[in-house]
Amino acid sequence: MTKTIAIIGSGFSSLAASCYLSQQGNKVTIYEKNESIGGRARQFKKDGFTFDMGPSWYWMPDVFEKFFSDFGKNTSDYYELIKLNPAYRVYFGINDFINIYDNIDAIKTTFEGIEKGSGSKLEAFIHQAKSNYDIAIKDLVYRPGVSPLELITPQTALKLNQFFGTVSSDIRKKFKNERLIQILEFPVLFLGAKPTKTPSFYNFMNYADFGLGTWHPKTGMFDVVRGIEKLAIELGVTIETNASIEKIIVENKTATGIIINGKTIKADIIVSGADYQHTETLLDETHRCYSAKYWESRIFAPSSLLFFVGFNKKIENITHHALFFDVDFNQHAADIYDDPKWPEAPLFYANFPSKTDASAAPNGMESGFFLIPLAPGIKDTEELREEYFEKIITRFEELTQQKIRNNIIFKRSFCKNDFVADYNAYKGNAYGMANTLLQTAFLRPKLKSKKVRNLFFTGQLTVPGPGVPPALISGKLVAELIHQSLRS
């Protein structure tokens, strides 16, 4: 029987859920508060420059392929992918950087040249990471987090010890060079927690990095948003923008509709891909599953200070993706997780999409995206934003041996206050809830409300966690739960 389903938000998880739910034969409408779809993965254009506003790393291409194959399609039916080589560069000082190339043999050679014997150690480490990846991505993450028994399989039983060690301790047992250690610790930052707090099992992210490589959709990550939007529309999904949700209507403990811009929209089922904590504020308090105290006690992934910058010349000595680890990695992590404050000396990330995609900037110019991870809930002012822009641009000029400050045509900043205003993000978080041991799988907020029938959730605050591939998986999981609930 066809059901009317209203989906709140149009990020990756919502778009994915809409495709699966429509494929099941339901009448599905997405309601997005902003004027553009994509959630955190929106696109920003100005004066001939184009920027992805959120995710910019295309990892785990197999997850994207699996998503489209569920509808008899391929990613190539919707967008073109380019494998980056080098995948990225990591700066540690002036004329001191390491390139991570697009194949494991080249990466082994790089490691061996820095620390004798590390090439063979890396091969063994990545072999273990691939084993974990096969278990996690091909099995565990496609489970809905309903029961702890989901984690108990013959494969995970053999790796039980890896849920109690940490990624950092495992890496440090094998490698001694601090630069190599930081490169190997970097991928788990996508999970939103310190490497010293992330279970060893999550070293599968190193296979996602070195084994599967770093890709770039031809004109940016928004190509993927457009691709899934096109698929959704082909499947019959309706999308409405500028549709701000004011209330979720509950009658007899059952969700029956939503109020949008003062208008009541009836629906048989409500799915929220918006911020989980914010979504529950759209309910009367008696219908909420998680208290303010609960949210306060959770470990959230960082917020970010972002800059979108247009340059009137080509930038030299830089790759598409670049990480600047020339300051104390551990101190910056402590400033995010242990004693939340603005870091005195921040690590930062720079992305120059016009190095790969000529259409991202006018001819002879460059588009640059800079990101500083910050503690969620931190004070955010224009003065602080400017202070930190000066910090990173000064270091960027020193480390890449060039002057660029006077070549800036424009810049736009985006920080904690904007994450709250545009995405209703709890404490202005950028990546959701961290995947620590006590916030994994069934220990995360549930896909299905325990107090309100026909109310479901999807996205980075629920199962399986932060990141674009997990968001696609989350959309599939919630659609499967809904399908099961309709059959029961």
Short mmCIF file of C-alpha atoms in Angstrom, two decimals:
data_model
loop_
_atom_site.label_atom_id
_atom_site.label_comp_id
_atom_site.label_asym_id
_atom_site.label_seq_id
_atom_site.Cartn_x
_atom_site.Cartn_y
_atom_site.Cartn_z
CA MET A 1 0.00 0.00 0.00
CA THR A 2 1.36 3.39 -1.02
CA LYS A 3 2.24 5.71 1.87
CA THR A 4 2.82 9.45 1.86
CA ILE A 5 6.27 10.12 3.26
CA ALA A 6 7.67 13.53 4.19
CA ILE A 7 11.45 13.83 4.48
CA ILE A 8 12.97 16.76 6.36
CA GLY A 9 16.22 18.02 4.83
CA SER A 10 18.01 17.26 1.57
CA GLY A 11 21.48 16.13 2.58
CA PHE A 12 22.98 12.88 1.34
CA SER A 13 21.09 10.68 3.82
CA SER A 14 17.74 12.28 2.98
CA LEU A 15 18.33 12.06 -0.76
CA ALA A 16 19.36 8.42 -0.45
CA ALA A 17 16.36 7.56 1.73
CA SER A 18 14.02 9.25 -0.73
CA CYS A 19 15.29 7.04 -3.56
CA TYR A 20 14.82 3.80 -1.64
CA LEU A 21 11.41 4.82 -0.27
CA SER A 22 10.15 5.86 -3.67
CA GLN A 23 11.48 2.65 -5.18
CA GLN A 24 9.27 0.83 -2.65
CA GLY A 25 6.26 2.51 -4.23
CA ASN A 26 5.65 5.34 -1.76
CA LYS A 27 4.81 8.96 -2.51
CA VAL A 28 7.87 10.82 -1.25
CA THR A 29 8.48 14.55 -0.83
CA ILE A 30 11.66 16.19 0.47
CA TYR A 31 11.32 19.50 2.30
CA GLU A 32 14.49 21.62 2.47
CA LYS A 33 14.70 24.82 4.56
CA ASN A 34 17.40 26.41 2.38
CA GLU A 35 17.04 27.59 -1.20
CA SER A 36 19.40 24.88 -2.45
CA ILE A 37 19.45 21.13 -1.86
CA GLY A 38 22.45 19.23 -0.54
CA GLY A 39 22.53 20.15 3.14
CA ARG A 40 26.16 20.62 4.16
CA ALA A 41 27.12 19.61 0.63
CA ARG A 42 25.66 22.72 -0.96
CA GLN A 43 27.53 24.64 -3.62
CA PHE A 44 28.64 28.28 -3.55
CA LYS A 45 29.28 30.32 -6.70
CA LYS A 46 30.59 33.84 -7.01
CA ASP A 47 32.24 35.86 -9.80
CA GLY A 48 32.99 32.77 -11.87
CA PHE A 49 34.36 30.76 -8.93
CA THR A 50 32.73 27.54 -7.70
CA PHE A 51 33.12 25.92 -4.28
CA ASP A 52 31.78 22.86 -2.51
CA MET A 53 30.66 24.23 0.85
CA GLY A 54 31.09 21.00 2.78
CA PRO A 55 32.45 17.54 1.88
CA SER A 56 35.32 17.71 -0.57
CA TRP A 57 36.94 14.25 -0.21
CA TYR A 58 35.48 11.46 -2.36
CA TRP A 59 36.55 8.27 -0.59
CA MET A 60 35.08 4.74 -0.58
CA PRO A 61 33.96 4.79 -4.22
CA ASP A 62 32.58 1.26 -3.76
CA VAL A 63 29.87 2.60 -1.42
CA PHE A 64 28.71 5.09 -4.05
CA GLU A 65 28.70 2.34 -6.70
CA LYS A 66 26.71 0.08 -4.40
CA PHE A 67 24.16 2.84 -3.83
CA PHE A 68 23.53 3.42 -7.53
CA SER A 69 23.60 -0.31 -8.32
CA ASP A 70 20.62 -0.74 -5.97
CA PHE A 71 18.66 1.08 -8.68
CA GLY A 72 20.25 -0.66 -11.64
CA LYS A 73 22.54 2.29 -12.29
CA ASN A 74 26.23 3.21 -12.17
CA THR A 75 27.89 6.35 -10.87
CA SER A 76 29.04 6.98 -14.45
CA ASP A 77 25.40 7.38 -15.45
CA TYR A 78 25.29 10.53 -13.33
CA TYR A 79 28.79 11.96 -12.95
CA GLU A 80 32.41 11.48 -13.99
CA LEU A 81 35.20 10.65 -11.53
CA ILE A 82 38.88 11.61 -11.67
CA LYS A 83 41.43 9.79 -9.50
CA LEU A 84 43.83 12.30 -7.97
CA ASN A 85 47.59 11.79 -8.13
CA PRO A 86 48.96 12.78 -5.77
CA ALA A 87 45.90 12.14 -3.67
CA TYR A 88 47.08 14.85 -1.30
CA ARG A 89 50.16 16.53 0.13
CA VAL A 90 51.06 16.96 3.80
CA TYR A 91 53.23 19.93 4.80
CA PHE A 92 55.43 19.70 7.91
CA GLY A 93 57.63 22.73 7.29
CA ILE A 94 59.28 24.87 4.61
CA ASN A 95 60.35 22.56 1.77
CA ASP A 96 59.28 19.69 3.98
CA PHE A 97 56.26 17.84 2.66
CA ILE A 98 55.15 14.34 1.80
CA ASN A 99 53.04 13.47 -1.24
CA ILE A 100 50.62 10.57 -0.91
CA TYR A 101 50.34 9.02 -4.36
CA ASP A 102 47.51 7.04 -5.94
CA ASN A 103 48.83 3.50 -5.40
CA ILE A 104 50.12 1.51 -2.46
CA ASP A 105 53.48 0.64 -4.08
CA ALA A 106 54.36 4.32 -4.49
CA ILE A 107 53.24 5.06 -0.93
CA LYS A 108 55.38 2.17 0.38
CA THR A 109 58.39 3.63 -1.44
CA THR A 110 57.71 7.03 0.14
CA PHE A 111 57.45 5.51 3.62
CA GLU A 112 60.61 3.42 3.15
CA GLY A 113 62.56 6.52 2.11
CA ILE A 114 61.62 8.20 5.40
CA GLU A 115 61.84 5.26 7.85
CA LYS A 116 63.80 2.16 6.94
CA GLY A 117 61.65 -0.96 7.17
CA SER A 118 58.37 0.98 7.19
CA GLY A 119 57.42 -0.06 3.65
CA SER A 120 56.87 -3.71 4.58
CA LYS A 121 55.20 -2.67 7.86
CA LEU A 122 52.84 -0.45 5.90
CA GLU A 123 51.95 -3.31 3.55
CA ALA A 124 51.02 -5.53 6.52
CA PHE A 125 49.13 -2.69 8.20
CA ILE A 126 47.06 -1.95 5.08
CA HIS A 127 46.38 -5.67 4.62
CA GLN A 128 44.88 -5.70 8.14
CA ALA A 129 43.00 -2.48 7.39
CA LYS A 130 41.52 -4.05 4.23
CA SER A 131 40.32 -7.03 6.25
CA ASN A 132 38.58 -4.66 8.65
CA TYR A 133 37.19 -2.64 5.74
CA ASP A 134 35.67 -5.75 4.18
CA ILE A 135 33.96 -6.61 7.47
CA ALA A 136 32.84 -3.08 8.27
CA ILE A 137 31.79 -1.64 4.93
CA LYS A 138 30.45 -4.81 3.34
CA ASP A 139 28.56 -5.94 6.43
CA LEU A 140 28.50 -4.14 9.79
CA VAL A 141 27.63 -0.63 8.61
CA TYR A 142 24.59 -1.97 6.78
CA ARG A 143 23.00 -2.97 10.09
CA PRO A 144 20.44 -0.62 11.70
CA GLY A 145 21.89 -0.34 15.21
CA VAL A 146 18.87 -1.96 16.83
CA SER A 147 20.75 -4.54 18.91
CA PRO A 148 24.28 -5.16 20.20
CA LEU A 149 24.02 -8.63 18.67
CA GLU A 150 24.47 -7.00 15.26
CA LEU A 151 28.16 -6.61 16.07
CA ILE A 152 28.67 -10.25 16.95
CA THR A 153 29.70 -12.24 13.89
CA PRO A 154 32.34 -14.92 13.34
CA GLN A 155 34.51 -12.24 11.71
CA THR A 156 34.20 -9.65 14.49
CA ALA A 157 34.76 -12.30 17.16
CA LEU A 158 38.24 -12.79 15.74
CA LYS A 159 38.87 -9.05 15.99
CA LEU A 160 37.40 -8.40 19.43
CA ASN A 161 40.67 -7.01 20.76
CA GLN A 162 40.54 -4.32 18.07
CA PHE A 163 37.52 -2.73 19.72
CA PHE A 164 39.50 -2.05 22.89
CA GLY A 165 42.82 -0.85 21.52
CA THR A 166 43.12 2.49 19.72
CA VAL A 167 44.16 3.48 16.23
CA SER A 168 46.92 5.68 17.65
CA SER A 169 48.45 2.98 19.85
CA ASP A 170 48.42 0.45 17.01
CA ILE A 171 50.14 2.83 14.61
CA ARG A 172 52.78 3.82 17.18
CA LYS A 173 53.66 0.18 17.81
CA LYS A 174 54.60 -0.18 14.15
CA PHE A 175 56.01 3.20 13.11
CA LYS A 176 58.45 5.57 14.79
CA ASN A 177 58.67 8.57 12.48
CA GLU A 178 56.26 11.21 13.75
CA ARG A 179 55.39 12.46 10.27
CA LEU A 180 54.38 8.99 9.09
CA ILE A 181 52.40 8.47 12.28
CA GLN A 182 50.45 11.68 11.69
CA ILE A 183 49.68 10.71 8.10
CA LEU A 184 48.34 7.34 9.27
CA GLU A 185 46.33 8.95 12.06
CA PHE A 186 44.79 11.54 9.74
CA PRO A 187 42.03 9.41 8.08
CA VAL A 188 40.23 8.62 11.35
CA LEU A 189 39.70 12.36 11.88
CA PHE A 190 36.86 11.92 9.37
CA LEU A 191 35.14 9.88 12.11
CA GLY A 192 35.14 12.92 14.36
CA ALA A 193 37.31 11.72 17.24
CA LYS A 194 40.96 11.75 18.34
CA PRO A 195 43.05 8.79 17.10
CA THR A 196 43.77 8.07 20.77
CA LYS A 197 40.02 7.60 21.36
CA THR A 198 39.11 5.72 18.18
CA PRO A 199 38.97 1.89 18.36
CA SER A 200 41.69 0.05 16.44
CA PHE A 201 39.07 -1.57 14.22
CA TYR A 202 38.55 1.79 12.53
CA ASN A 203 41.97 1.54 10.90
CA PHE A 204 39.89 0.45 7.91
CA MET A 205 39.94 4.17 7.09
CA ASN A 206 43.61 3.73 6.13
CA TYR A 207 42.55 1.23 3.50
CA ALA A 208 39.92 3.68 2.29
CA ASP A 209 42.75 6.19 1.92
CA PHE A 210 45.75 4.24 0.60
CA GLY A 211 43.93 1.24 -0.86
CA LEU A 212 41.00 2.83 -2.67
CA GLY A 213 42.42 6.26 -3.33
CA THR A 214 41.13 9.81 -3.43
CA TRP A 215 38.78 10.77 -6.23
CA HIS A 216 37.17 13.98 -7.47
CA PRO A 217 33.84 14.28 -9.27
CA LYS A 218 34.62 16.25 -12.43
CA THR A 219 33.11 19.56 -11.26
CA GLY A 220 33.03 18.91 -7.53
CA MET A 221 31.12 16.99 -4.87
CA PHE A 222 27.93 18.79 -5.85
CA ASP A 223 27.98 16.57 -8.95
CA VAL A 224 27.05 13.71 -6.60
CA VAL A 225 24.22 15.74 -5.07
CA ARG A 226 22.91 16.52 -8.56
CA GLY A 227 23.29 12.89 -9.56
CA ILE A 228 21.26 11.56 -6.64
CA GLU A 229 18.70 14.35 -7.10
CA LYS A 230 18.30 13.30 -10.75
CA LEU A 231 17.88 9.66 -9.71
CA ALA A 232 15.35 10.64 -7.04
CA ILE A 233 13.28 12.63 -9.53
CA GLU A 234 13.43 9.74 -12.01
CA LEU A 235 12.01 7.56 -9.24
CA GLY A 236 9.17 10.01 -8.63
CA VAL A 237 10.43 12.00 -5.64
CA THR A 238 9.25 15.61 -5.25
CA ILE A 239 11.63 18.19 -3.79
CA GLU A 240 10.57 21.49 -2.26
CA THR A 241 13.08 24.13 -1.15
CA ASN A 242 12.61 27.20 1.09
CA ALA A 243 10.45 24.91 3.22
CA SER A 244 11.30 25.51 6.87
CA ILE A 245 9.82 22.96 9.27
CA GLU A 246 8.20 24.54 12.31
CA LYS A 247 6.59 21.55 14.01
CA ILE A 248 6.12 17.80 13.75
CA ILE A 249 2.47 16.99 14.44
CA VAL A 250 1.84 14.09 16.80
CA GLU A 251 -1.61 12.65 17.47
CA ASN A 252 -2.11 9.66 19.78
CA LYS A 253 1.66 9.13 19.88
CA THR A 254 1.77 8.91 16.08
CA ALA A 255 3.41 11.37 13.69
CA THR A 256 0.75 12.60 11.29
CA GLY A 257 2.31 15.59 9.57
CA ILE A 258 4.52 18.65 9.65
CA ILE A 259 3.96 22.38 9.69
CA ILE A 260 5.94 24.24 7.03
CA ASN A 261 5.89 28.02 6.83
CA GLY A 262 2.60 27.97 8.71
CA LYS A 263 1.00 25.34 6.47
CA THR A 264 0.08 21.84 7.68
CA ILE A 265 1.28 18.97 5.48
CA LYS A 266 -0.22 15.57 6.25
CA ALA A 267 1.97 12.48 5.96
CA ASP A 268 1.79 8.83 6.93
CA ILE A 269 5.48 8.72 7.82
CA ILE A 270 8.02 11.42 8.73
CA VAL A 271 11.75 10.95 8.16
CA SER A 272 14.19 13.57 9.40
CA GLY A 273 17.61 13.89 7.84
CA ALA A 274 18.03 17.21 9.62
CA ASP A 275 20.08 17.56 12.80
CA TYR A 276 18.69 14.93 15.20
CA GLN A 277 18.75 17.14 18.30
CA HIS A 278 17.04 19.98 16.44
CA THR A 279 14.42 17.63 15.02
CA GLU A 280 13.41 16.58 18.51
CA THR A 281 12.85 20.24 19.43
CA LEU A 282 10.11 20.20 16.77
CA LEU A 283 8.28 17.75 19.04
CA ASP A 284 6.58 18.48 22.34
CA GLU A 285 8.98 17.56 25.14
CA THR A 286 7.00 14.47 26.16
CA HIS A 287 7.64 12.97 22.71
CA ARG A 288 11.42 13.45 22.73
CA CYS A 289 13.67 10.42 23.22
CA TYR A 290 16.82 12.29 24.19
CA SER A 291 17.14 14.98 26.83
CA ALA A 292 19.29 18.12 26.80
CA LYS A 293 21.52 16.34 29.32
CA TYR A 294 21.96 13.43 26.91
CA TRP A 295 23.11 15.66 24.06
CA GLU A 296 25.42 17.58 26.37
CA SER A 297 27.08 14.32 27.42
CA ARG A 298 27.84 13.17 23.87
CA ILE A 299 31.20 13.58 22.16
CA PHE A 300 30.62 15.61 19.02
CA ALA A 301 32.83 15.87 16.00
CA PRO A 302 34.44 19.25 15.45
CA SER A 303 32.93 22.39 14.05
CA SER A 304 34.99 24.21 11.43
CA LEU A 305 36.06 27.63 10.31
CA LEU A 306 35.88 27.65 6.52
CA PHE A 307 37.07 30.21 4.01
CA PHE A 308 36.06 30.27 0.35
CA VAL A 309 38.63 32.39 -1.47
CA GLY A 310 38.96 33.59 -5.03
CA PHE A 311 42.51 34.38 -6.25
CA ASN A 312 43.34 36.39 -9.38
CA LYS A 313 46.33 34.20 -10.23
CA LYS A 314 47.39 30.57 -10.21
CA ILE A 315 48.73 29.31 -6.88
CA GLU A 316 52.04 27.45 -7.06
CA ASN A 317 53.62 24.64 -5.03
CA ILE A 318 50.26 23.19 -4.03
CA THR A 319 48.13 20.13 -4.83
CA HIS A 320 44.36 19.74 -5.06
CA HIS A 321 44.20 18.61 -1.40
CA ALA A 322 46.81 19.76 1.13
CA LEU A 323 47.14 19.27 4.87
CA PHE A 324 49.24 21.62 6.99
CA PHE A 325 50.68 19.68 9.92
CA ASP A 326 53.56 22.04 10.66
CA VAL A 327 52.28 22.65 14.21
CA ASP A 328 51.55 20.40 17.20
CA PHE A 329 48.93 17.84 16.09
CA ASN A 330 48.20 16.69 19.64
CA GLN A 331 47.82 20.20 21.06
CA HIS A 332 45.26 21.15 18.42
CA ALA A 333 43.35 17.93 19.15
CA ALA A 334 43.40 18.80 22.87
CA ASP A 335 42.03 22.26 22.06
CA ILE A 336 39.07 20.57 20.36
CA TYR A 337 38.29 17.67 22.68
CA ASP A 338 39.96 18.13 26.07
CA ASP A 339 39.92 21.86 26.82
CA PRO A 340 37.71 23.41 24.11
CA LYS A 341 39.13 26.71 22.91
CA TRP A 342 40.46 28.42 19.82
CA PRO A 343 43.84 26.76 19.07
CA GLU A 344 46.87 28.98 19.37
CA ALA A 345 48.48 27.27 16.39
CA PRO A 346 45.87 25.45 14.28
CA LEU A 347 46.38 22.67 11.82
CA PHE A 348 44.47 23.41 8.63
CA TYR A 349 43.43 21.93 5.32
CA ALA A 350 43.44 23.61 1.91
CA ASN A 351 41.60 22.49 -1.18
CA PHE A 352 42.17 23.98 -4.64
CA PRO A 353 39.53 22.36 -6.88
CA SER A 354 40.60 24.45 -9.87
CA LYS A 355 43.82 22.38 -9.95
CA THR A 356 41.68 19.52 -11.24
CA ASP A 357 38.59 21.26 -12.58
CA ALA A 358 39.28 24.29 -14.78
CA SER A 359 35.64 25.38 -14.53
CA ALA A 360 36.02 26.04 -10.77
CA ALA A 361 37.72 29.39 -11.46
CA PRO A 362 38.03 31.90 -14.31
CA ASN A 363 40.93 31.40 -16.69
CA GLY A 364 44.29 32.05 -15.04
CA MET A 365 42.73 32.23 -11.55
CA GLU A 366 42.32 29.83 -8.63
CA SER A 367 39.56 28.85 -6.22
CA GLY A 368 40.73 28.01 -2.71
CA PHE A 369 38.91 26.43 0.22
CA PHE A 370 40.53 26.53 3.68
CA LEU A 371 39.34 24.66 6.78
CA ILE A 372 40.36 24.84 10.44
CA PRO A 373 38.78 22.20 12.75
CA LEU A 374 37.37 23.77 15.93
CA ALA A 375 35.64 22.64 19.08
CA PRO A 376 31.83 22.64 18.71
CA GLY A 377 30.04 25.30 20.72
CA ILE A 378 33.02 27.62 20.59
CA LYS A 379 32.71 31.43 20.57
CA ASP A 380 32.42 32.70 17.00
CA THR A 381 33.00 36.34 16.02
CA GLU A 382 34.06 38.11 12.82
CA GLU A 383 37.17 39.36 14.63
CA LEU A 384 38.25 35.80 15.49
CA ARG A 385 37.58 34.66 11.94
CA GLU A 386 39.83 37.39 10.56
CA GLU A 387 42.55 36.70 13.13
CA TYR A 388 42.67 33.05 12.13
CA PHE A 389 42.58 33.77 8.43
CA GLU A 390 45.71 35.86 8.91
CA LYS A 391 47.34 33.03 10.86
CA ILE A 392 46.82 30.41 8.19
CA ILE A 393 47.53 32.64 5.18
CA THR A 394 50.82 33.73 6.75
CA ARG A 395 51.82 30.11 7.25
CA PHE A 396 50.55 29.11 3.81
CA GLU A 397 52.76 31.76 2.22
CA GLU A 398 55.79 30.64 4.24
CA LEU A 399 55.32 26.92 3.63
CA THR A 400 54.58 27.19 -0.10
CA GLN A 401 57.15 29.97 -0.66
CA GLN A 402 54.91 32.51 -2.39
CA LYS A 403 52.87 35.63 -1.76
CA ILE A 404 49.12 35.31 -2.28
CA ARG A 405 47.50 37.72 0.20
CA ASN A 406 47.36 40.60 -2.29
CA ASN A 407 45.88 38.34 -4.97
CA ILE A 408 42.62 37.71 -3.12
CA ILE A 409 39.60 38.97 -5.06
CA PHE A 410 37.10 37.96 -2.42
CA LYS A 411 36.67 35.64 0.55
CA ARG A 412 33.66 34.30 2.39
CA SER A 413 33.87 32.75 5.85
CA PHE A 414 31.60 30.11 7.37
CA CYS A 415 31.84 29.02 10.99
CA LYS A 416 29.95 27.74 14.02
CA ASN A 417 27.23 30.40 13.94
CA ASP A 418 26.55 29.61 10.27
CA PHE A 419 26.32 25.87 10.92
CA VAL A 420 23.66 26.66 13.51
CA ALA A 421 21.79 29.14 11.31
CA ASP A 422 21.88 27.15 8.06
CA TYR A 423 21.72 23.55 9.33
CA ASN A 424 20.38 23.83 12.90
CA ALA A 425 23.56 21.96 13.85
CA TYR A 426 23.90 21.20 17.56
CA LYS A 427 26.66 23.47 18.92
CA GLY A 428 27.50 24.25 15.32
CA ASN A 429 29.07 20.82 14.74
CA ALA A 430 30.22 20.17 11.19
CA TYR A 431 30.43 16.36 11.14
CA GLY A 432 27.88 15.01 13.60
CA MET A 433 28.59 12.73 16.54
CA ALA A 434 32.02 11.16 16.85
CA ASN A 435 32.45 7.40 16.32
CA THR A 436 34.01 6.51 19.66
CA LEU A 437 33.61 3.03 21.20
CA LEU A 438 30.64 4.16 23.31
CA GLN A 439 29.03 5.96 20.36
CA THR A 440 29.16 3.16 17.81
CA ALA A 441 26.32 1.19 16.17
CA PHE A 442 23.53 0.41 18.68
CA LEU A 443 24.95 3.04 21.09
CA ARG A 444 24.09 5.89 18.72
CA PRO A 445 20.70 7.67 18.58
CA LYS A 446 18.15 5.37 16.98
CA LEU A 447 16.85 5.45 13.43
CA LYS A 448 13.32 4.87 14.74
CA SER A 449 11.69 6.95 17.47
CA LYS A 450 10.84 4.94 20.57
CA LYS A 451 8.09 7.34 21.60
CA VAL A 452 6.39 8.38 18.36
CA ARG A 453 5.10 5.90 15.81
CA ASN A 454 5.92 6.56 12.16
CA LEU A 455 8.77 8.96 13.02
CA PHE A 456 12.25 8.04 11.76
CA PHE A 457 15.69 9.62 11.59
CA THR A 458 18.66 9.40 9.27
CA GLY A 459 22.04 11.08 8.90
CA GLN A 460 25.30 11.69 10.72
CA LEU A 461 23.93 11.73 14.28
CA THR A 462 22.49 8.25 13.93
CA VAL A 463 23.68 4.99 12.36
CA PRO A 464 26.28 4.40 11.01
CA GLY A 465 27.94 7.80 11.62
CA PRO A 466 29.66 10.83 10.04
CA GLY A 467 30.83 11.06 6.44
CA VAL A 468 29.24 10.97 3.00
CA PRO A 469 29.40 7.18 2.41
CA PRO A 470 27.86 6.50 5.87
CA ALA A 471 25.14 9.05 5.07
CA LEU A 472 24.16 7.12 1.93
CA ILE A 473 24.10 3.94 3.99
CA SER A 474 22.01 5.62 6.69
CA GLY A 475 19.41 6.51 4.07
CA LYS A 476 19.21 2.88 2.99
CA LEU A 477 18.95 1.62 6.57
CA VAL A 478 16.07 3.91 7.50
CA ALA A 479 14.20 3.00 4.30
CA GLU A 480 14.56 -0.68 5.15
CA LEU A 481 13.26 -0.10 8.69
CA ILE A 482 10.26 1.77 7.29
CA HIS A 483 9.59 -1.02 4.80
CA GLN A 484 9.67 -3.58 7.63
CA SER A 485 7.34 -1.47 9.79
CA LEU A 486 4.81 -1.19 6.96
CA ARG A 487 4.80 -4.97 6.47
CA SER A 488 4.37 -5.78 10.15
#
